[in-house]
Short mmCIF file of C-alpha atoms and ligand atoms in Angstrom, two decimals:
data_model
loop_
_atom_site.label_atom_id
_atom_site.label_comp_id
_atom_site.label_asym_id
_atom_site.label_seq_id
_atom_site.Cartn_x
_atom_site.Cartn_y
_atom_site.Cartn_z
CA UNK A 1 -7.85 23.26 43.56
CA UNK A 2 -8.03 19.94 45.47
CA UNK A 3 -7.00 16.44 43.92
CA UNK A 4 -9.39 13.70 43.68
CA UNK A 5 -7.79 10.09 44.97
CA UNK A 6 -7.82 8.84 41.39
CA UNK A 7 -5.60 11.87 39.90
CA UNK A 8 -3.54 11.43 42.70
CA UNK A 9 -3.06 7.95 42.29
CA UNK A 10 -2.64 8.98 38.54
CA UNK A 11 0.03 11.33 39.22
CA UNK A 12 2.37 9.00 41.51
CA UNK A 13 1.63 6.19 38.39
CA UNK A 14 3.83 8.40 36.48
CA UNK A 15 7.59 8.55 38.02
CA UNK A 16 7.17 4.32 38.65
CA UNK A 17 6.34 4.21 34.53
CA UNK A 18 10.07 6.32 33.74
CA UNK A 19 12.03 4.19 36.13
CA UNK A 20 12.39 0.93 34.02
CA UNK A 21 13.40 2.75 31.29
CA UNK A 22 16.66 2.24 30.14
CA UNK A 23 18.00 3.21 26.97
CA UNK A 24 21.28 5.72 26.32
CA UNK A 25 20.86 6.04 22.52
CA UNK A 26 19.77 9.72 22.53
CA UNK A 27 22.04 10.81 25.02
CA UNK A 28 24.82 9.05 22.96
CA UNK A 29 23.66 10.50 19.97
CA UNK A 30 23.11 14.36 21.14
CA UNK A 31 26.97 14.07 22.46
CA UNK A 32 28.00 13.08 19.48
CA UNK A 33 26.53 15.85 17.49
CA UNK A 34 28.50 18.23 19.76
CA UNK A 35 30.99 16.70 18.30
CA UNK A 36 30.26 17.77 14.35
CA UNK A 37 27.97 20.41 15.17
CA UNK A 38 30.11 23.03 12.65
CA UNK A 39 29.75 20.65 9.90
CA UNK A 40 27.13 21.15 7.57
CA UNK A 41 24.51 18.76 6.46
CA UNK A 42 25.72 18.27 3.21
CA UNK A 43 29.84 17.38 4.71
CA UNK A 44 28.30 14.83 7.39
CA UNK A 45 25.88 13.22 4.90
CA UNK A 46 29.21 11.01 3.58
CA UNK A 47 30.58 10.54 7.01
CA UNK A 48 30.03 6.99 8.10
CA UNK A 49 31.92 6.81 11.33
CA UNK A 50 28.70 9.55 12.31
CA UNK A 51 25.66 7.29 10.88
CA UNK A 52 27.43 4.45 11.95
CA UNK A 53 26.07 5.12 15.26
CA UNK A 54 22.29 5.99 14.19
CA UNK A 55 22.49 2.57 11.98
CA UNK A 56 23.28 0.84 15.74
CA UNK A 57 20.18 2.28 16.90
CA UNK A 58 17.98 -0.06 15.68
CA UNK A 59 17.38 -3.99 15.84
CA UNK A 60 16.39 -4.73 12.21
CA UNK A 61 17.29 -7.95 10.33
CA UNK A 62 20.42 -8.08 8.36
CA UNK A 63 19.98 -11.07 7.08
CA UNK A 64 17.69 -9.22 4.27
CA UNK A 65 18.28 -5.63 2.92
CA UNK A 66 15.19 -3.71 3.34
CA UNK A 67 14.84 -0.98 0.43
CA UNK A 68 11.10 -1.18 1.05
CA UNK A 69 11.38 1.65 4.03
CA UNK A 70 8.52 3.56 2.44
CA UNK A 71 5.81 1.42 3.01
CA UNK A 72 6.98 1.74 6.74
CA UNK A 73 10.28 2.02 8.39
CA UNK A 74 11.47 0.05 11.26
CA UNK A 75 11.35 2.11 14.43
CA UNK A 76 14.13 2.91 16.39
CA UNK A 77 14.86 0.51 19.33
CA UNK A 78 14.06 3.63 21.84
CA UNK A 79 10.69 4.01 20.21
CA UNK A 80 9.88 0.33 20.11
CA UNK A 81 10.91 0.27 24.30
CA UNK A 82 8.76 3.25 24.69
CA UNK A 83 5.71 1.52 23.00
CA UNK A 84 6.16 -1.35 24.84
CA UNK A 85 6.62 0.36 27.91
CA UNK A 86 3.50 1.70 27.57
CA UNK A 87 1.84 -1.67 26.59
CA UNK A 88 2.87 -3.45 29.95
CA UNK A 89 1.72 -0.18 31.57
CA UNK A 90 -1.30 -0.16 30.22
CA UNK A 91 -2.22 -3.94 30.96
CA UNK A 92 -1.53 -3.38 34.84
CA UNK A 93 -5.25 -2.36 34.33
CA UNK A 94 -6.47 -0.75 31.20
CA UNK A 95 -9.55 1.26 32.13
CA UNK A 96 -7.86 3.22 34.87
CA UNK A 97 -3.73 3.49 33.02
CA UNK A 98 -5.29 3.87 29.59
CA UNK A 99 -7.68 6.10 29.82
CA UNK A 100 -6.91 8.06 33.22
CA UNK A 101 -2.78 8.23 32.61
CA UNK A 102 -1.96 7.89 28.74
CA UNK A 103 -4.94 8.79 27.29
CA UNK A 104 -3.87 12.49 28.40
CA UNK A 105 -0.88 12.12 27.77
CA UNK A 106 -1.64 12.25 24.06
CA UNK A 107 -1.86 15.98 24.28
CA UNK A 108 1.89 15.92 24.93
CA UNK A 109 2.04 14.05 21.35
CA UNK A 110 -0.41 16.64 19.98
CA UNK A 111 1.43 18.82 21.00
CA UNK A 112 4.82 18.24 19.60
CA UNK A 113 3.70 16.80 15.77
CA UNK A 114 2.10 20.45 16.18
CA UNK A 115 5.00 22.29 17.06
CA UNK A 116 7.29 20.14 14.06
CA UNK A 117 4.49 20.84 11.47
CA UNK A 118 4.49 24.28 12.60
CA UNK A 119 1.00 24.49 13.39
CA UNK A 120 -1.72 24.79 16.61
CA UNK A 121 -2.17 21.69 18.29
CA UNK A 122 -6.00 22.39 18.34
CA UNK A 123 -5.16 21.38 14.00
CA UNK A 124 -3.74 18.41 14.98
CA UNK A 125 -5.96 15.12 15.07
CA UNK A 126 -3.64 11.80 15.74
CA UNK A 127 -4.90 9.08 13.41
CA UNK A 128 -4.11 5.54 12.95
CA UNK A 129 -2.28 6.32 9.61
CA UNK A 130 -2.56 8.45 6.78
CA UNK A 131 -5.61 6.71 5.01
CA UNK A 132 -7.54 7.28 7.98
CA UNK A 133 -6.45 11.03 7.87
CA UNK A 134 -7.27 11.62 4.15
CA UNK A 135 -10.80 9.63 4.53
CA UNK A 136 -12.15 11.70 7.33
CA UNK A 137 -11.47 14.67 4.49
CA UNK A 138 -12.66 12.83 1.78
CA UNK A 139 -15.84 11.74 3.58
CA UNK A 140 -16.31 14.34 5.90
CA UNK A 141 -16.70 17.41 3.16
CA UNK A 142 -20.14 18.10 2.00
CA UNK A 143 -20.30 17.49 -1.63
CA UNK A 144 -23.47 16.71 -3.64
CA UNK A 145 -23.91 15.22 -7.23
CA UNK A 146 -22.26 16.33 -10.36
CA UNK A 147 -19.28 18.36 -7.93
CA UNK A 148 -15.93 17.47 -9.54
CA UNK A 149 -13.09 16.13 -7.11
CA UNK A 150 -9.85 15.91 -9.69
CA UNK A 151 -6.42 13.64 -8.75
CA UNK A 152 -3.72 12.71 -10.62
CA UNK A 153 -2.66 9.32 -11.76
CA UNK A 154 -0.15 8.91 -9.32
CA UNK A 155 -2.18 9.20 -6.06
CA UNK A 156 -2.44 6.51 -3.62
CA UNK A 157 -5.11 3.23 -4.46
CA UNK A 158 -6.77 4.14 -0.87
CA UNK A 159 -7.64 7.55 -1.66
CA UNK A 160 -8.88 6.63 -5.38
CA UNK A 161 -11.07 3.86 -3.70
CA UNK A 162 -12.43 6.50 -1.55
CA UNK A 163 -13.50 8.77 -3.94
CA UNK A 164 -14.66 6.22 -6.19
CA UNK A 165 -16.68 5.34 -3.79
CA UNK A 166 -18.72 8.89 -2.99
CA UNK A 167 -18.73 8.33 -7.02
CA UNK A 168 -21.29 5.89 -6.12
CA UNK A 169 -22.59 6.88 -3.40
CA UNK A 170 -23.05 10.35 -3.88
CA UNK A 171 -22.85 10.45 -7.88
CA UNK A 172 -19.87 12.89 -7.17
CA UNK A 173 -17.58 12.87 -10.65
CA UNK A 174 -13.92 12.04 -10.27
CA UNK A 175 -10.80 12.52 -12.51
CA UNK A 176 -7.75 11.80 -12.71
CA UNK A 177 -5.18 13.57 -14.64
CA UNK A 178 -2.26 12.04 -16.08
CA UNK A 179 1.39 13.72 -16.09
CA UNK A 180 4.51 11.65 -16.76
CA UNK A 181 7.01 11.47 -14.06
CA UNK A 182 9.55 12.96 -13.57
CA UNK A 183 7.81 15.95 -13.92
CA UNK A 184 8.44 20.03 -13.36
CA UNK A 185 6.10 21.50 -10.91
CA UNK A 186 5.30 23.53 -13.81
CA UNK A 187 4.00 20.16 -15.77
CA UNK A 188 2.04 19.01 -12.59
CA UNK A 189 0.26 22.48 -12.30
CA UNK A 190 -0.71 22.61 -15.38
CA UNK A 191 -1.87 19.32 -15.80
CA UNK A 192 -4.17 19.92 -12.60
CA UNK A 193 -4.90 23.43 -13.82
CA UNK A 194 -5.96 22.50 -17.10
CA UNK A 195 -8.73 19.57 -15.53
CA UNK A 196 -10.63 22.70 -13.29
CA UNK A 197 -14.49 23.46 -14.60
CA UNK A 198 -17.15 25.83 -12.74
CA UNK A 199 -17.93 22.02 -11.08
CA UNK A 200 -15.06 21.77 -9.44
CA UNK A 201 -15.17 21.38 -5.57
CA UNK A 202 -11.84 19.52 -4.68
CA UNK A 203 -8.58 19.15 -5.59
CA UNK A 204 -7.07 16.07 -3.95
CA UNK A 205 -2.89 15.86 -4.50
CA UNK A 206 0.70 14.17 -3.54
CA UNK A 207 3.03 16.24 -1.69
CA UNK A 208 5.34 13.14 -2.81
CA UNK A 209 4.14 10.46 -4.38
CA UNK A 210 4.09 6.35 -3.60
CA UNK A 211 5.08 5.75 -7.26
CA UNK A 212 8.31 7.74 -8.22
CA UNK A 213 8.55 10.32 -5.21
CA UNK A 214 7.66 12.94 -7.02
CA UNK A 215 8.06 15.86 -4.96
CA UNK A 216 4.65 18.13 -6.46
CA UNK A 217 4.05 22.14 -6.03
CA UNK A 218 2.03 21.97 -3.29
CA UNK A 219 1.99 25.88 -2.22
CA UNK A 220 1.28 26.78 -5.70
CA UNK A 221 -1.66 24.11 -6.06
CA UNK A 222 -3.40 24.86 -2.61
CA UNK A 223 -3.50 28.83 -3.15
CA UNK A 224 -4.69 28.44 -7.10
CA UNK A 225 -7.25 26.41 -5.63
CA UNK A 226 -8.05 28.86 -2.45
CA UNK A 227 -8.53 31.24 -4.81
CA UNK A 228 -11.16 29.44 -6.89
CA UNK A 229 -13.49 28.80 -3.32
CA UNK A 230 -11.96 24.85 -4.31
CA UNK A 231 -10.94 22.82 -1.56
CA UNK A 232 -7.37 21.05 -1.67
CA UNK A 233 -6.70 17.80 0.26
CA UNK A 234 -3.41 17.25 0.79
CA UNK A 235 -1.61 13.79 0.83
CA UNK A 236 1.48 14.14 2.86
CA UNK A 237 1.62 10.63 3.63
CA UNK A 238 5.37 10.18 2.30
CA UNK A 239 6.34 13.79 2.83
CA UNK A 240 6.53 14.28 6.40
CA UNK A 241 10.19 13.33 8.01
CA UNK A 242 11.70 12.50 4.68
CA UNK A 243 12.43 15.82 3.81
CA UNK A 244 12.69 19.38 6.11
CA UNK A 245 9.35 21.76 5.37
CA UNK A 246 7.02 23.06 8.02
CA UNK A 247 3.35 23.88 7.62
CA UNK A 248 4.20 27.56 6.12
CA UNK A 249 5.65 26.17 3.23
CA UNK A 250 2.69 24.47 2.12
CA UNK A 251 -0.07 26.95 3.44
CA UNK A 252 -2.38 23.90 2.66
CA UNK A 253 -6.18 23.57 4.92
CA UNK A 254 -5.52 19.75 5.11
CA UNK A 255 -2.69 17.74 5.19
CA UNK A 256 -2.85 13.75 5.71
CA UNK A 257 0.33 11.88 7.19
CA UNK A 258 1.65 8.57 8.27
CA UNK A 259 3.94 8.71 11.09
CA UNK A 260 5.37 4.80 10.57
CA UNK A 261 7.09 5.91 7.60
CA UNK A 262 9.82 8.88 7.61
CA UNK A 263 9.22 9.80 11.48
CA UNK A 264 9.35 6.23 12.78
CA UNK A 265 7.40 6.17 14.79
CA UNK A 266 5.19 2.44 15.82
CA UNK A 267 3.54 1.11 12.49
CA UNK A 268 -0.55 2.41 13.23
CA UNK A 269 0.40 6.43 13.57
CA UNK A 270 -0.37 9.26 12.02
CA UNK A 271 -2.16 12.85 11.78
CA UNK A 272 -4.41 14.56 10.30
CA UNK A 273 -4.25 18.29 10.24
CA UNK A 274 -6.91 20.52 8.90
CA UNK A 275 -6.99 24.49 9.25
CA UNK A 276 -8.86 25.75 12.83
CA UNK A 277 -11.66 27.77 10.57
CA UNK A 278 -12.25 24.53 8.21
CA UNK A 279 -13.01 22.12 11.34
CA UNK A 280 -16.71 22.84 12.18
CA UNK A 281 -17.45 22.10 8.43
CA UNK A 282 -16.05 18.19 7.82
CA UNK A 283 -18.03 15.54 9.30
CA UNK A 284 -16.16 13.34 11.45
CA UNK A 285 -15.74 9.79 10.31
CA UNK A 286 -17.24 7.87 13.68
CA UNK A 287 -20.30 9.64 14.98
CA UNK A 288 -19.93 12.12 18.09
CA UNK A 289 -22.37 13.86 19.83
CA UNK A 290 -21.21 17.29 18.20
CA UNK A 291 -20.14 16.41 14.41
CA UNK A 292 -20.13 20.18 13.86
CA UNK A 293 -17.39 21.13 16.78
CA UNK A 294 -14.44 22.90 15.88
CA UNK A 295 -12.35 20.57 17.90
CA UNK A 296 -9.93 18.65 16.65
CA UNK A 297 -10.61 15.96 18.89
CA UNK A 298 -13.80 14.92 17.14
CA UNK A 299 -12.26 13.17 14.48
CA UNK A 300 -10.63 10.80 17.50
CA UNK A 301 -13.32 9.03 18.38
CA UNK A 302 -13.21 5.60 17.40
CA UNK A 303 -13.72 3.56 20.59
CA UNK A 304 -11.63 1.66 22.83
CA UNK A 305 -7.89 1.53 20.78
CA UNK A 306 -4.72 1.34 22.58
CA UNK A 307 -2.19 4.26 22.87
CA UNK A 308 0.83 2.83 23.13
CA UNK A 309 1.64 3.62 19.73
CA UNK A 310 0.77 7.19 19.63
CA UNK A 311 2.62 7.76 22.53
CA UNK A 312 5.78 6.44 21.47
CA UNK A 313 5.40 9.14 18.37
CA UNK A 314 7.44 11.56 21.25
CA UNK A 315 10.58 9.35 21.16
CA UNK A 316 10.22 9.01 17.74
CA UNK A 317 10.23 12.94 17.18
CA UNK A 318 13.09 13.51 19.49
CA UNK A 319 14.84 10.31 18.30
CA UNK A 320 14.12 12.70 14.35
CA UNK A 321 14.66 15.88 16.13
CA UNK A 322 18.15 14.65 17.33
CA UNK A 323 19.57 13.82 14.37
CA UNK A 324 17.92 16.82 12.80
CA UNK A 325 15.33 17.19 9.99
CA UNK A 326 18.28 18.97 7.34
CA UNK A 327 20.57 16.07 8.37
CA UNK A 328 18.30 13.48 7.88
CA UNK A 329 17.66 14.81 4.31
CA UNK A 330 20.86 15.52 3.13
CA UNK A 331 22.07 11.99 4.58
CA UNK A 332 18.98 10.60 2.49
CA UNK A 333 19.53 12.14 -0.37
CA UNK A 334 23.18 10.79 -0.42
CA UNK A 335 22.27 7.65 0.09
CA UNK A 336 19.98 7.71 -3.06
CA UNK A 337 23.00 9.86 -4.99
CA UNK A 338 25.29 6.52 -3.99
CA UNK A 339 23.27 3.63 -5.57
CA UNK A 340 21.47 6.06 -8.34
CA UNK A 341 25.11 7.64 -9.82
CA UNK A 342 26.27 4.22 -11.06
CA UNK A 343 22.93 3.80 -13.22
CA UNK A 344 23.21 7.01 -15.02
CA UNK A 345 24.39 7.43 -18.64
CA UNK A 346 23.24 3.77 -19.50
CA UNK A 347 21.02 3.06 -22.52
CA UNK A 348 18.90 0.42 -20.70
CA UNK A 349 17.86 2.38 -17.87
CA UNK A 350 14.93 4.34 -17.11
CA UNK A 351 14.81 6.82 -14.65
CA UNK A 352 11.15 8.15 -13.26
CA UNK A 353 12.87 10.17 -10.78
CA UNK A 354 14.78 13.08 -11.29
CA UNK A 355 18.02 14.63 -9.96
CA UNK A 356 16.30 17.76 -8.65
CA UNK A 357 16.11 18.68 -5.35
CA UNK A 358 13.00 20.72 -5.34
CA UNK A 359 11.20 17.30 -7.04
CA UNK A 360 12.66 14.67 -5.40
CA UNK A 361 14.33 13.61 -2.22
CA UNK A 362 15.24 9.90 -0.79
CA UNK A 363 13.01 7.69 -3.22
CA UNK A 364 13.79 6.66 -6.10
CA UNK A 365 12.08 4.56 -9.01
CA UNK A 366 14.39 3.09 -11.28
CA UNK A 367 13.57 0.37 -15.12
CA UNK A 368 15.34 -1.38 -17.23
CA UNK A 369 14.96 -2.18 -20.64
CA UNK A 370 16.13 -5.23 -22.07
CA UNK A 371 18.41 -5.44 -26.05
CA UNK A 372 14.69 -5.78 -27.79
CA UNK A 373 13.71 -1.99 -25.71
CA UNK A 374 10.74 -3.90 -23.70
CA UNK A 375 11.28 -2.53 -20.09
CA UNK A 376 11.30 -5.70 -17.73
CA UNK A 377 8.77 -6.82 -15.49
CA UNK A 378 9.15 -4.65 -12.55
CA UNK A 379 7.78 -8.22 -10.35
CA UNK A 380 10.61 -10.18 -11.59
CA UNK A 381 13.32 -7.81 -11.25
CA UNK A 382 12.12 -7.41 -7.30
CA UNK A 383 11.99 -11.72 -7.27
CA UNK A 384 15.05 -11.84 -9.07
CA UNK A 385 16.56 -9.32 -6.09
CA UNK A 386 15.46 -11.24 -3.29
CA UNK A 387 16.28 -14.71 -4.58
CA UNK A 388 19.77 -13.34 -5.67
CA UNK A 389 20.86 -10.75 -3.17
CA UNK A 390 18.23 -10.95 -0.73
CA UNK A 391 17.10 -7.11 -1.32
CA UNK A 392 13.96 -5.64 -0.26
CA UNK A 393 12.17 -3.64 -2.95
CA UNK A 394 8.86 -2.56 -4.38
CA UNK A 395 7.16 -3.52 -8.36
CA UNK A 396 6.14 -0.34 -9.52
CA UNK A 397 3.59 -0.93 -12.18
CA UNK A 398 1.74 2.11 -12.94
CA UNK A 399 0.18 4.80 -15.69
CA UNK A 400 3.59 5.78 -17.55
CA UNK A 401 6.02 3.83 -14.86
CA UNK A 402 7.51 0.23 -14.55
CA UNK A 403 9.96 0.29 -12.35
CA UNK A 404 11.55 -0.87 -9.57
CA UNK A 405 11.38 1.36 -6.21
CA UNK A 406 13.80 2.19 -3.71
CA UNK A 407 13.27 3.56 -0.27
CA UNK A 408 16.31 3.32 2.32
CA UNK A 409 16.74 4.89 4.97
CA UNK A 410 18.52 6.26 8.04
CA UNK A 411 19.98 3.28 8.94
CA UNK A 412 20.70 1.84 5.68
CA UNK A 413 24.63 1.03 5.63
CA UNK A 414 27.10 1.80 3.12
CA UNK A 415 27.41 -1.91 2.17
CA UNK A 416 23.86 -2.44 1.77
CA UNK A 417 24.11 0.67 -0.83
CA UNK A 418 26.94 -1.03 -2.58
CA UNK A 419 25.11 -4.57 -2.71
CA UNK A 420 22.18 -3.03 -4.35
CA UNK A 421 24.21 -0.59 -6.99
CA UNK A 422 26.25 -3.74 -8.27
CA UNK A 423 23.32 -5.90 -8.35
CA UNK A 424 21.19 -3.05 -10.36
CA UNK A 425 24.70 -2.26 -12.70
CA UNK A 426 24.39 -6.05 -13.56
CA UNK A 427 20.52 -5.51 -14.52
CA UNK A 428 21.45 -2.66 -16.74
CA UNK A 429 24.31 -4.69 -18.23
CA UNK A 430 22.95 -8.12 -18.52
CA UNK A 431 19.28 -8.49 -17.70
CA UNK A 432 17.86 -10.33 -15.15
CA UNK A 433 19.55 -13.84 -15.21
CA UNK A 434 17.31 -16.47 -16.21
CA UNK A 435 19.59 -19.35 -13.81
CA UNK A 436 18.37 -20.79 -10.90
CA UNK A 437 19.15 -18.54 -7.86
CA UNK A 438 22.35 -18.05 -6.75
CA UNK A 439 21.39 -18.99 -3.13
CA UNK A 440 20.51 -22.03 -3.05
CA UNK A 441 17.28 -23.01 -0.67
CA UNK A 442 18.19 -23.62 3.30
CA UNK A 443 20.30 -27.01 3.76
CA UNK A 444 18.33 -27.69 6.86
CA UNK A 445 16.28 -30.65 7.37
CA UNK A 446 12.24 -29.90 6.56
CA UNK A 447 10.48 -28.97 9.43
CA UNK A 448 7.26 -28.12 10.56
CA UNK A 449 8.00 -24.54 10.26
CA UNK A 450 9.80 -24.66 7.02
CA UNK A 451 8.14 -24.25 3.37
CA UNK A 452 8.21 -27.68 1.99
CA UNK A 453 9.90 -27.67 -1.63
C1 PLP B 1 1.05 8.64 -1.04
C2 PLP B 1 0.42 7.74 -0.02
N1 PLP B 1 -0.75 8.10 0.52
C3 PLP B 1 -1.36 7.35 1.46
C4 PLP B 1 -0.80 6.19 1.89
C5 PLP B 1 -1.49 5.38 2.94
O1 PLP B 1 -0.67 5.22 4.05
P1 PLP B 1 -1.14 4.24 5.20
O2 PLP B 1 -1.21 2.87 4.61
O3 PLP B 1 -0.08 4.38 6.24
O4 PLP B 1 -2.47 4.69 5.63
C6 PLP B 1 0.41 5.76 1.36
C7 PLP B 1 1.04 4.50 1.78
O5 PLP B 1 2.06 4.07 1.35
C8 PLP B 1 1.04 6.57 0.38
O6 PLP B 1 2.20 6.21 -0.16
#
């Protein structure tokens, strides 16, 4: 087969692209691991002199303590090189190293989400995020007025929006069932079970959910609803990389995901997944000339976007691969043990997540009550945690939760653990202090660039 001049040129593009790349943090890291190989996941969890070294592999900002890693995580400096990398790359001259070099590289990306998610990579569609994922479900299935698409109270605003919208569009009926977290898989199922009539066409659910990481029966839900000719939509948005499960234990026909969150990958990266024999029938979001393919690939066509992003999603996997999936949960999972153990047994505090591993995993939703039994404002307990300790966390205000929630991750430190458990242990013991913040506003001269008082 001969080579044209422009995949030639293509092909010596790509050697010049790895040679300013410099970065030893994986190579550190994988000799490391030789090191505690034997140990399980659950013995190096606690071990600090080991996570010290995955903490050092990212430039965040210590001057704040970010417990806010759900809505997206920092990316590890490797990743953020690698996108950047590929953003000077790409500028040399977009039309020919964007769409002639990177563009295919993105089947290498395909490719490897596929292989971690267990599936073909002709399921795999790389979005911009999970929203975009879910939405070229949620509009792209044929539904017609009066079919029933049922949710729970805990799903994500950008999915209810959607489906409120076909409400009005399409005179489609929506519900959403309530269940109060935490919750058994058994009290999720039912509650979903119980809201199915003959009208019923979709069944829309959180692997985990945004408000109390509620870990929900996803197998059990996607096969009662197989059974029933009822489609399930999957929101994995939270799910994948904060906890080890592949595709089989899900058996689900789609499955939504954000790759900025528990992969860390670039913030603007995620994947959609739907089962080979269910592509031809969802319309693609953006128009293509063959809306009823059964590639993948239709539901990628959105114009002129830049890959840098996506194709940084490789180091991100290996950077996750490295440390390995059951490591990276059971170090999790202590992490949330550390700053959640301190709470328990006290009157004034409300837990909305529960101990249990097959419900829960890093997140964890937390409120107070004050001596009257009112549960505090969720807002000022998050203001009163920034002004104070200059913590990072998110108001949960929601059907049957007010809480505060709590999302670290991998390279959350002991101390920032310990910081946050004294300054919740003070909430449960004394409320939130009504004096004037402890830190006092910056000393410095006003500047342009400072908020005036
Ligand atoms: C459960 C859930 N679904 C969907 C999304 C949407 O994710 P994104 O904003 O990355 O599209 C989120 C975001 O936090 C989420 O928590």
């Amino acid at each position: 087969m001969s080579t044209t001049r422009r995949e030639f040129l293509a092909l010596q593009t790509v050697p010049i692209v790895g040679a300013y790349f410099h970065n030893d943090t994986l190579p550190l890291l994988a000799k490391s691991l030789d090191r505690v190989r034997a140990r399980t996941p659950a013995d190096l969890a606690s071990d600090e002199d080991f996570w010290i070294q995955i903490q050092n592999a990212f430039s965040v900002d210590r001057s704040l303590i970010n417990f806010n890693n759900g809505g997206c995580c920092p990316a590890p400096t490797v990743v953020v090189e690698a996108q950047k990398r590929h953003i000077d790359f790409s500028n040399h001259l977009p039309t020919r190293q964007m769409w002639h070099v990177l563009g295919p590289e993105l089947e290498t990306v395909r490719e490897r989400v596929a292989r971690a998610f267990g599936v073909s990579p002709d399921e795999i569609a790389i979005t911009r995020n999970a929203s975009e994922s879910l939405e070229i479900v949620q509009f792209g299935l044929d539904l017609k007025p009066g079919d029933e698409v049922i949710t729970t109270t805990h799903d994500y605003p950008n999915m209810v929006n959607s489906w409120n919208q076909r409400v009005k569009r399409d005179g489609i009926v929506f519900k959403q069932v309530a269940y109060q977290p935490p919750a058994t898989h058994d009290q999720i199922f039912d509650a979903i079970a119980a809201a199915v009539s003959a009208k019923t066409r979709v069944i829309h659910t959180s692997h985990i959910t945004f408000t109390t990481g509620q870990i929900g029966p996803v197998r059990r839900i996607c096969e009662f609803a197989r059974e029933r000719g009822i489609e399930c939509i999957v929101d994995g948005a939270h799910a994948f990389g904060q906890f080890a499960f592949t595709h089989k234990d899900l058996n689900c026909d789609y499955y939504g995901v954000s790759l900025h969150k528990w992969i860390l990958a670039p913030v603007g990266v995620g994947f959609l997944y739907v089962r080979k024999s269910k592509i031809p029938a969802i319309w693609p979001l953006f128009g293509n000339a063959d809306p009823g393919s059964g590639d993948i690939r239709k539901f990628e066509t959105y114009g002129t976007h830049p890959f840098a992003a996506k194709l940084a999603v490789s180091e991100a996997l290996t950077f996750h691969q490295t440390i390995g999936p059951e490591r990276k949960e059971a170090r999790l999972r202590f992490l949330r043990e550390s700053w959640v153990a301190p709470l328990r047994g006290r009157k004034s505090v409300v837990f909305y997540t529960s101990d249990d591993s097959a419900t829960s995993a890093a997140i964890g939703t937390v409120g107070f009550r004050d001596a009257s039994g009112e549960m505090l404002d969720p807002g000022k307990i998050c203001d009163h945690l920034m002004a104070q300790h200059r913590i990072v966390s998110t108001p949960i205000s929601s059907p049957g939760v007010k809480g505060i929630r709590i999302t670290p991750n991998v390279y959350t430190t002991k101390e920032e653990i310990e910081i946050l458990s004294e300054s919740l242990v003070a909430i449960a013991e004394g409320g939130i202090p009504t004096a004037a913040p402890a830190v006092p506003p910056t000393a410095a001269p006003a500047g342009p660039d400072r908020p005036k008082k």
